[in-house]
Coordinates of N, CA and C in Angstrom, one line a residue:
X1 N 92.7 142.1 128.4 CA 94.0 141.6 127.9 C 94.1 140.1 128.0
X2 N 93.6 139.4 128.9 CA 93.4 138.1 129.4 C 92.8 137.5 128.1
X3 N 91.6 138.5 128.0 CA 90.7 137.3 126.9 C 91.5 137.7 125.7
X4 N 91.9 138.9 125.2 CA 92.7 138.8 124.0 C 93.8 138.1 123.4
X5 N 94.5 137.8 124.7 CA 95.5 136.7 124.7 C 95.3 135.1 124.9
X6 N 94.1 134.7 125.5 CA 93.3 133.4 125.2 C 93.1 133.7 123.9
X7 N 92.0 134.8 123.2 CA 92.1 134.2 122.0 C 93.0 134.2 120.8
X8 N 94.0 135.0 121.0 CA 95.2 134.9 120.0 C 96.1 133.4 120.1
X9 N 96.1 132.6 121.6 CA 96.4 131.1 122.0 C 95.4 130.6 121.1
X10 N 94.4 130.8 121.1 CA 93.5 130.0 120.5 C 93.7 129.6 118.8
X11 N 94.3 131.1 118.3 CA 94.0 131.2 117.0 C 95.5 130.6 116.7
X12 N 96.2 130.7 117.5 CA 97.4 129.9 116.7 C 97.3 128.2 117.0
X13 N 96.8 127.9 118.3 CA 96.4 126.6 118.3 C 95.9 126.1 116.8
X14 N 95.0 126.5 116.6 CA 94.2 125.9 115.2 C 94.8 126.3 114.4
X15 N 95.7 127.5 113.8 CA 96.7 127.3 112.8 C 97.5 126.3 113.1
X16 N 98.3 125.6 113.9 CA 98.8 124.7 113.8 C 98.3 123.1 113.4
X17 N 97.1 123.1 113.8 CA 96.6 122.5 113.6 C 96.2 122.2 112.3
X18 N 96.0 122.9 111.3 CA 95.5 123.2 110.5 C 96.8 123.1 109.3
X19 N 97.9 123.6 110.2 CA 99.4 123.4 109.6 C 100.0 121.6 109.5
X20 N 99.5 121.2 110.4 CA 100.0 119.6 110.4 C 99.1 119.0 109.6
X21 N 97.7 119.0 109.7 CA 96.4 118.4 109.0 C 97.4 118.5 106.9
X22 N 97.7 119.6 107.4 CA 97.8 120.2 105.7 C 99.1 119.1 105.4
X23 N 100.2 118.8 106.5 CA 101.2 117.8 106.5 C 101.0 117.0 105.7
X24 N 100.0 116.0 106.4 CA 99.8 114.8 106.6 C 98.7 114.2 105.5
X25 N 98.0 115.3 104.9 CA 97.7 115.3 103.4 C 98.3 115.2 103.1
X26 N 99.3 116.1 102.3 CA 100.4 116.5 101.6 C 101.4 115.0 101.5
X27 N 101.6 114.3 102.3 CA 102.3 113.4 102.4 C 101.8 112.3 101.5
X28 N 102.5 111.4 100.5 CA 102.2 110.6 99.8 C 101.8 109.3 99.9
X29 N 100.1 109.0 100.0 CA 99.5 107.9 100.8 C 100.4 106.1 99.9
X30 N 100.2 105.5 101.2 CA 100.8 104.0 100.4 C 100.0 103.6 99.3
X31 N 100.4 103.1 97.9 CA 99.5 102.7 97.3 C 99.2 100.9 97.6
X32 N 99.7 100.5 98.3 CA 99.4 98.9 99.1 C 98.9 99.0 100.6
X33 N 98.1 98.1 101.3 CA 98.1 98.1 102.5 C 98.7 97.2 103.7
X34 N 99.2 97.1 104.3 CA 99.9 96.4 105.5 C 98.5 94.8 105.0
X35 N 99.2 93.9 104.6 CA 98.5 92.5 105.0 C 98.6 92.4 103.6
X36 N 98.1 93.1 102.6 CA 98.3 92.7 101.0 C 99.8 92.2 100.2
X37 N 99.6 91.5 99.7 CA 100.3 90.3 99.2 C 100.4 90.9 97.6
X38 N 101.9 90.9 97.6 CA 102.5 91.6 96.3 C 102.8 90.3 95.5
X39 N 101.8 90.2 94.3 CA 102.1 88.4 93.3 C 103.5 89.4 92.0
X40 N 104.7 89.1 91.9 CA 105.6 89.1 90.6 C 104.7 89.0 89.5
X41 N 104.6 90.1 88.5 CA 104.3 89.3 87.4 C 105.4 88.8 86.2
X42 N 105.1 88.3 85.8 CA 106.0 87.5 84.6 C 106.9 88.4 84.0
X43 N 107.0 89.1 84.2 CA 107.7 90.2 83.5 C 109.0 90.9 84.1
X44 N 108.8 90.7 85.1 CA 109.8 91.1 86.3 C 111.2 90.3 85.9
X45 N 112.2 90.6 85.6 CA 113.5 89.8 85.1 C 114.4 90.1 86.0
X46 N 114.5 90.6 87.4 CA 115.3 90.2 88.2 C 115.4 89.4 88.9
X47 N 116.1 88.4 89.0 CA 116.4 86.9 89.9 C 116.0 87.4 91.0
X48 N 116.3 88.3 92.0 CA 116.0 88.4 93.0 C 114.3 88.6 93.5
X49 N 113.5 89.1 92.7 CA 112.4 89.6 92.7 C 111.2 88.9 91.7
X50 N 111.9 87.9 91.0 CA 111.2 87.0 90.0 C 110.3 86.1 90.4
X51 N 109.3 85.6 89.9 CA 108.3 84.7 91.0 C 108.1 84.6 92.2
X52 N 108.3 85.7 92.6 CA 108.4 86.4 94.3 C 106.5 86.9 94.4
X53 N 106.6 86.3 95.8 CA 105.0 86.6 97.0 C 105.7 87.4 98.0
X54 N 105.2 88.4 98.2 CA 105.5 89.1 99.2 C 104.5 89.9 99.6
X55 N 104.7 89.7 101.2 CA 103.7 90.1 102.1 C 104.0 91.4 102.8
X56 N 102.9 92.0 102.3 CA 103.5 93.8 102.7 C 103.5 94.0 104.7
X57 N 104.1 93.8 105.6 CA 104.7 93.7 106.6 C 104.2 94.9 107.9
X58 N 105.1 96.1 106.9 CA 104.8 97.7 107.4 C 105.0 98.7 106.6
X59 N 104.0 99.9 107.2 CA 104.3 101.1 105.8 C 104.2 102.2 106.9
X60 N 106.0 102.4 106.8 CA 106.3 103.8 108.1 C 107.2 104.9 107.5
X61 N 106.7 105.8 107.4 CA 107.9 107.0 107.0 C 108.0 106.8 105.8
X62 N 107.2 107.0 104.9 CA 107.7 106.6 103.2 C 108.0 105.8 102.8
X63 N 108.3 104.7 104.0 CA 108.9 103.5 103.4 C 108.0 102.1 103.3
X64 N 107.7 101.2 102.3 CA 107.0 99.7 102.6 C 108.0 98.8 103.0
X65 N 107.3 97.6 103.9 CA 108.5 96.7 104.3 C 107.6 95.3 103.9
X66 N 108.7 94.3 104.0 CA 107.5 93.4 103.4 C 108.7 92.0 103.1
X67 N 108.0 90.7 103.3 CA 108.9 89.6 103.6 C 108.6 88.8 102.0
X68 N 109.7 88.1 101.2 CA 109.2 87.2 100.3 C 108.9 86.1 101.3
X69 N 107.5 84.9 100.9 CA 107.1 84.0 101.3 C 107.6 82.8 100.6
X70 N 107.9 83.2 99.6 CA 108.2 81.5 98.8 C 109.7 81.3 98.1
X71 N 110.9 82.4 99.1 CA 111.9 81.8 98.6 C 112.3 81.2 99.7
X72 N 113.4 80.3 99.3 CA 114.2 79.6 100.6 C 115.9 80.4 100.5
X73 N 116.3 79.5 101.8 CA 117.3 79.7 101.9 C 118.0 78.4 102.9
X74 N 119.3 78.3 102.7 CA 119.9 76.7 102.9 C 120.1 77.1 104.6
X75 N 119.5 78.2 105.4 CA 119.9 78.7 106.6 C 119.3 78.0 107.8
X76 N 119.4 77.7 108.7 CA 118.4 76.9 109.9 C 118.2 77.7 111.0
X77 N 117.5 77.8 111.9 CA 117.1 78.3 112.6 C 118.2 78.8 113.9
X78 N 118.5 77.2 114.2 CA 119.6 77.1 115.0 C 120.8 78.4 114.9
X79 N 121.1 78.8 113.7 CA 122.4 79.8 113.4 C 121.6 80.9 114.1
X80 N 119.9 81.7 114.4 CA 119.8 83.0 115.0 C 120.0 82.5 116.3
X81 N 119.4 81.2 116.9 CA 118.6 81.4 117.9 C 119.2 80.1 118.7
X82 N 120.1 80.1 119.7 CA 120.4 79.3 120.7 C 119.4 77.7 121.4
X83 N 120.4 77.4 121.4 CA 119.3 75.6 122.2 C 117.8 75.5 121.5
X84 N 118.1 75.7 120.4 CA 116.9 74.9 119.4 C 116.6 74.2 119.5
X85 N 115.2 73.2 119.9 CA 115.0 71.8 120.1 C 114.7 71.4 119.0
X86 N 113.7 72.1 118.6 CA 113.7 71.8 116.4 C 114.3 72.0 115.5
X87 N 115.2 71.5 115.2 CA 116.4 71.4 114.0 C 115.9 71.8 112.6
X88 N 114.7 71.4 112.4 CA 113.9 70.9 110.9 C 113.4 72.6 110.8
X89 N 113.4 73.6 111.6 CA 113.1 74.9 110.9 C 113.7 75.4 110.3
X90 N 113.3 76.0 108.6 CA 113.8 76.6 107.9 C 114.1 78.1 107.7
X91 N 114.6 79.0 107.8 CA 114.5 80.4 107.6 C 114.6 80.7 105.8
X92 N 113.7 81.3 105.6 CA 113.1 81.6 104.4 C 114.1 83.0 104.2
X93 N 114.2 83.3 102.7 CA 114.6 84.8 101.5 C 113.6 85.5 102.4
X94 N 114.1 86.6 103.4 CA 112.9 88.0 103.1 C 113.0 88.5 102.7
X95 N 114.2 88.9 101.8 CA 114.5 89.9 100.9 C 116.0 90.5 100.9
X96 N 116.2 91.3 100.1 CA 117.7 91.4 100.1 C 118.3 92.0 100.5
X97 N 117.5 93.4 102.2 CA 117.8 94.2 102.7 C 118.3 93.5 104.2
X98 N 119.1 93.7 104.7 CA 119.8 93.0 105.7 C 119.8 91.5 105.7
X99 N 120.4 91.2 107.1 CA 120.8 89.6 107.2 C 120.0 89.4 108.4
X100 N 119.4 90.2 109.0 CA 118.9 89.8 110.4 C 117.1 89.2 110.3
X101 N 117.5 88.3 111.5 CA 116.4 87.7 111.0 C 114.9 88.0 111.5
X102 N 113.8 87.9 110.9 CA 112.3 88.8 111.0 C 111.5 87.5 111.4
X103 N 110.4 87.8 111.6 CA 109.2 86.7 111.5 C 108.0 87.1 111.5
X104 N 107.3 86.5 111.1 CA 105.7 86.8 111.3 C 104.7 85.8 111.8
X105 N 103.9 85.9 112.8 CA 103.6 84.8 113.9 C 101.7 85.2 114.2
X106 N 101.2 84.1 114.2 CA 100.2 84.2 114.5 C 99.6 83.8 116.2
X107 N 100.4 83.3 116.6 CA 100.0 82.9 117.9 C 99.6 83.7 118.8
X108 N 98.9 83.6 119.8 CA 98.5 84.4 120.6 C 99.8 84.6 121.7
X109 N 99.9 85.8 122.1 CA 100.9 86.5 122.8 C 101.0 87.6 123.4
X110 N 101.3 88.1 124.4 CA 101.9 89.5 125.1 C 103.2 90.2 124.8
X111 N 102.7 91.3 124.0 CA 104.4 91.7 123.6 C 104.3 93.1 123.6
X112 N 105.4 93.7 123.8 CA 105.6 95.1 124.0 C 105.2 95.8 123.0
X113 N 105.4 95.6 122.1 CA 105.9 96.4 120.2 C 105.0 95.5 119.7
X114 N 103.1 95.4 119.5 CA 102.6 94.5 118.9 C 102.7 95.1 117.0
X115 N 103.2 94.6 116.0 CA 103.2 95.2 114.7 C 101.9 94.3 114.2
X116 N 100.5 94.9 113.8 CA 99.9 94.0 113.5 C 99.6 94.0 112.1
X117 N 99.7 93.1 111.6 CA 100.2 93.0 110.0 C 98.4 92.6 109.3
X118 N 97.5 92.0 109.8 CA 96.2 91.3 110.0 C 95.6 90.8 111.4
X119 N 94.0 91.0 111.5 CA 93.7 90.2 112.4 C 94.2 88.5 113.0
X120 N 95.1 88.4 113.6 CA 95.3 87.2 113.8 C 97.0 86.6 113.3
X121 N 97.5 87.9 112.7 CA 99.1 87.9 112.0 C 99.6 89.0 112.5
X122 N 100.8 88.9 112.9 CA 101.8 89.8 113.6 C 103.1 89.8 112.8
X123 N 103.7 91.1 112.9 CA 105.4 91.1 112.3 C 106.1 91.4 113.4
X124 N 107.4 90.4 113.7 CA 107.9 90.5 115.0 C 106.7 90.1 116.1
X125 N 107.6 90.9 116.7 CA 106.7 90.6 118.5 C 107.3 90.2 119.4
X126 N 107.0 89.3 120.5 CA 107.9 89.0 121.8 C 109.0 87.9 121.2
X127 N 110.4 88.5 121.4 CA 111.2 87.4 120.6 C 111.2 86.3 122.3
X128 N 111.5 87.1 123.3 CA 111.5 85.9 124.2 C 110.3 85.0 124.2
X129 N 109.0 85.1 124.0 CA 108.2 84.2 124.0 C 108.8 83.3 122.9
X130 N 109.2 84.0 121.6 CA 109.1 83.4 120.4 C 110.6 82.2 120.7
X131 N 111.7 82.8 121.3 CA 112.5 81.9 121.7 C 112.2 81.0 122.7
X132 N 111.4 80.9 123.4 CA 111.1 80.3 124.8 C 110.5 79.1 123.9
X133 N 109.6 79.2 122.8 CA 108.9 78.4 122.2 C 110.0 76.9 121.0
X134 N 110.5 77.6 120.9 CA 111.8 77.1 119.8 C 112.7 76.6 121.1
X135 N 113.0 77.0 122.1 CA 113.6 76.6 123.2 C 113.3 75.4 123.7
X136 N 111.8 75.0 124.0 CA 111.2 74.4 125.0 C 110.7 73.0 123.6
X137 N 111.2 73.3 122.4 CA 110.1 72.0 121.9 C 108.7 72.7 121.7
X138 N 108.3 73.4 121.6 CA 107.1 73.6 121.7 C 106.7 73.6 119.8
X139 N 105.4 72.9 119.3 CA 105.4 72.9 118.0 C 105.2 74.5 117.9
X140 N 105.3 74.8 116.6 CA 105.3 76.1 116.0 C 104.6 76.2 114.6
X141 N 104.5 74.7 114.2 CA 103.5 74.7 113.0 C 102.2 75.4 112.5
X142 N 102.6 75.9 111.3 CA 101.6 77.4 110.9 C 101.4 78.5 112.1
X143 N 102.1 78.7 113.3 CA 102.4 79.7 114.2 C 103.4 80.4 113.6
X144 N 104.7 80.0 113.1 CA 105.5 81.1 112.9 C 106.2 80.8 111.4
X145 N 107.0 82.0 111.5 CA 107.7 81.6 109.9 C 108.5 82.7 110.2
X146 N 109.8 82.3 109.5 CA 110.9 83.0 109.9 C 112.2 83.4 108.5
X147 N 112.5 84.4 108.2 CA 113.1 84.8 107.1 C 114.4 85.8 107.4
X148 N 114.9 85.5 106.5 CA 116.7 86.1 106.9 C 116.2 87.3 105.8
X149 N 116.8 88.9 106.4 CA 116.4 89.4 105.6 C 115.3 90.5 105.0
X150 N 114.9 91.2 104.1 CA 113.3 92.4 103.9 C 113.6 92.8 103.2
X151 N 112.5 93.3 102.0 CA 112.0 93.8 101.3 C 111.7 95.2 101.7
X152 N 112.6 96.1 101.0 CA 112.2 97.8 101.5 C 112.1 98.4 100.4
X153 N 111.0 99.4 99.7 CA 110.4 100.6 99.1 C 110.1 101.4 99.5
X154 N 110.5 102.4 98.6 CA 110.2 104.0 99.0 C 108.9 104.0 98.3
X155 N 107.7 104.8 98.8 CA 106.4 104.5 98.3 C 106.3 104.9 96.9
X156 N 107.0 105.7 96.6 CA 107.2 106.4 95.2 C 107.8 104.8 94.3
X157 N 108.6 104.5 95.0 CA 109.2 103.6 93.7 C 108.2 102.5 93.7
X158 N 107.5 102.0 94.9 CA 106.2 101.1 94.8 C 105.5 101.5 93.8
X159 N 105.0 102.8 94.2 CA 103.6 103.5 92.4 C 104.5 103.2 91.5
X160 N 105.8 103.1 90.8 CA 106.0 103.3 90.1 C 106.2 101.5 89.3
X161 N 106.8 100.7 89.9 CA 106.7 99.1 89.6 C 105.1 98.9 90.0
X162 N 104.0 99.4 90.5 CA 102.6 98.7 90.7 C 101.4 99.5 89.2
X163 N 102.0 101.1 88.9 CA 101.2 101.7 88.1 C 101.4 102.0 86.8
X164 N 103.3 102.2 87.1 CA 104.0 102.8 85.2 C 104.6 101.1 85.0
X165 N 105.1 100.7 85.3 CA 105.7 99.1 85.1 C 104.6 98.2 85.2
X166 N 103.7 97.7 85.9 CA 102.8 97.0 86.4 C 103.6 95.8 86.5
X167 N 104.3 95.8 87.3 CA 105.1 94.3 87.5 C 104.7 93.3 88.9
X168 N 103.7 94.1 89.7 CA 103.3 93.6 90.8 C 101.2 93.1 90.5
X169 N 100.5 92.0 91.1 CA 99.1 91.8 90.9 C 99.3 92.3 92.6
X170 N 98.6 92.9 93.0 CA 98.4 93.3 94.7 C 96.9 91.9 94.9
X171 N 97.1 91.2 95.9 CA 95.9 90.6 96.6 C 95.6 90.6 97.7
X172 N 94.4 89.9 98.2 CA 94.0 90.1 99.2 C 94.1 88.7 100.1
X173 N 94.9 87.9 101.0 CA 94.6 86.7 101.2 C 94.3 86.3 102.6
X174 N 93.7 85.3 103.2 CA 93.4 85.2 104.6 C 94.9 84.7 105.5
X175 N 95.1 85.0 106.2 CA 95.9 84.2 107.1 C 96.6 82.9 106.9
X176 N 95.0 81.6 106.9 CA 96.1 80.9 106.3 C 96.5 80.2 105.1
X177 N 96.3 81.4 104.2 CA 96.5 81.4 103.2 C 98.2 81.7 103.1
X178 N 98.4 82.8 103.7 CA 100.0 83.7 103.6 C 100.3 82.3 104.7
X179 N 99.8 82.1 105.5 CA 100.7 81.3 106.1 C 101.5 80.0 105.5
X180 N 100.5 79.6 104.8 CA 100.9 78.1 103.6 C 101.4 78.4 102.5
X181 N 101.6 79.4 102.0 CA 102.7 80.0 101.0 C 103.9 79.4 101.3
X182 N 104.1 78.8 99.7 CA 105.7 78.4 100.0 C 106.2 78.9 98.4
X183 N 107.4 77.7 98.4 CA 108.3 77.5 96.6 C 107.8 77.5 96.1
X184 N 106.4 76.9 95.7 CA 105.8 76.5 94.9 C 104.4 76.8 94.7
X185 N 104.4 78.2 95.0 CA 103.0 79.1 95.1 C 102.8 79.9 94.2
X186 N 103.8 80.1 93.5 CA 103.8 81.6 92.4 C 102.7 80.8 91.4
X187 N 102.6 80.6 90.8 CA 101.4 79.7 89.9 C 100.7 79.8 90.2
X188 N 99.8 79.6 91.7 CA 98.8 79.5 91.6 C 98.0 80.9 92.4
X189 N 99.1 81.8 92.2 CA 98.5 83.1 92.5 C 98.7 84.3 91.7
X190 N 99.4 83.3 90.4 CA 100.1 84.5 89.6 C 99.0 84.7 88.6
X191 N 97.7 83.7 88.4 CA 96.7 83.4 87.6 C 96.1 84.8 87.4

């Protein structure tokens, strides 16, 4: 009775198994990956999304998340984040889905919630370090970059602007490459 009942545990163990595996196929893979850089193409006629770089962020639950790199906004840093010693930081367009503010940071750090976007690039991360830094004067040049805002797709509607529309070039760029992206980038990656 013992061993019939081990193996009938057994046999449902690996049906389930076999029930999630079948999941998790079944589920519809990203057609972008976390670090790839979404170039606008010309064609694209929404103001919002027009000569837009964006850097694909995270891909959780059906959904992609992802920052524009080269719009601005008239916003300063000072408005998220208390006792700013650097005045001169800008917060960038990350897109048109909330107002709260994101970043993506390359510096080396200890953080709870590491999101790692590339070797050597992070989304989010320790905001107290990240404020301690902005606190204290400390430079932050090509370390951080900061955006009011995100870019959110259902992965369905990604295939659908990347494969039936083709309104996106997907690339591949190094660090500090995304890092030196600004206004005046779309040109020379829309080639």
């Amino acid at each position: 009775n013992e061993k019939k009942q081990s193996n009938l545990e057994n046999e449902n163990t690996q049906e389930n198994q076999v029930n999630t595996e079948n999941q998790i196929n079944n589920e519809k893979q990203s057609v972008v990956k976390t670090g790839q850089v979404l170039v606008a193409k010309s064609t694209i006629e929404d103001p919002t999304f027009s000569k837009s770089i964006i850097l694909v962020t995270l891909i959780k639950k059906g959904k992609i998340y992802g920052v524009m790199l080269n719009k601005t906004t008239d916003d300063k840093i000072e408005n998220y984040v208390e006792d700013v010693k650097s005045k001169n930081i800008v917060v960038g367009f990350g897109g048109p889905v909330g107002e709260d503010l994101a970043f993506i940071q390359t510096y080396d750090s200890t953080y709870e919630n590491p999101m790692k976007i590339l070797d050597g690039l992070h989304f989010m991360g320790d905001v107290k370090s990240m404020k301690d830094k902005l606190q204290n004067n400390i430079s932050i040049n090509n370390e951080m970059r900061f955006f009011k805002g995100m870019v959110v797709w259902n992965i369905d509607q990604l295939d659908k602007e990347l494969n039936e529309w083709q309104d996106w070039k997907v690339i591949d760029l190094s660090v500090n490459e995304i890092m030196s992206i600004n206004q005046n980038s779309w040109d020379k990656y829309n080639k």
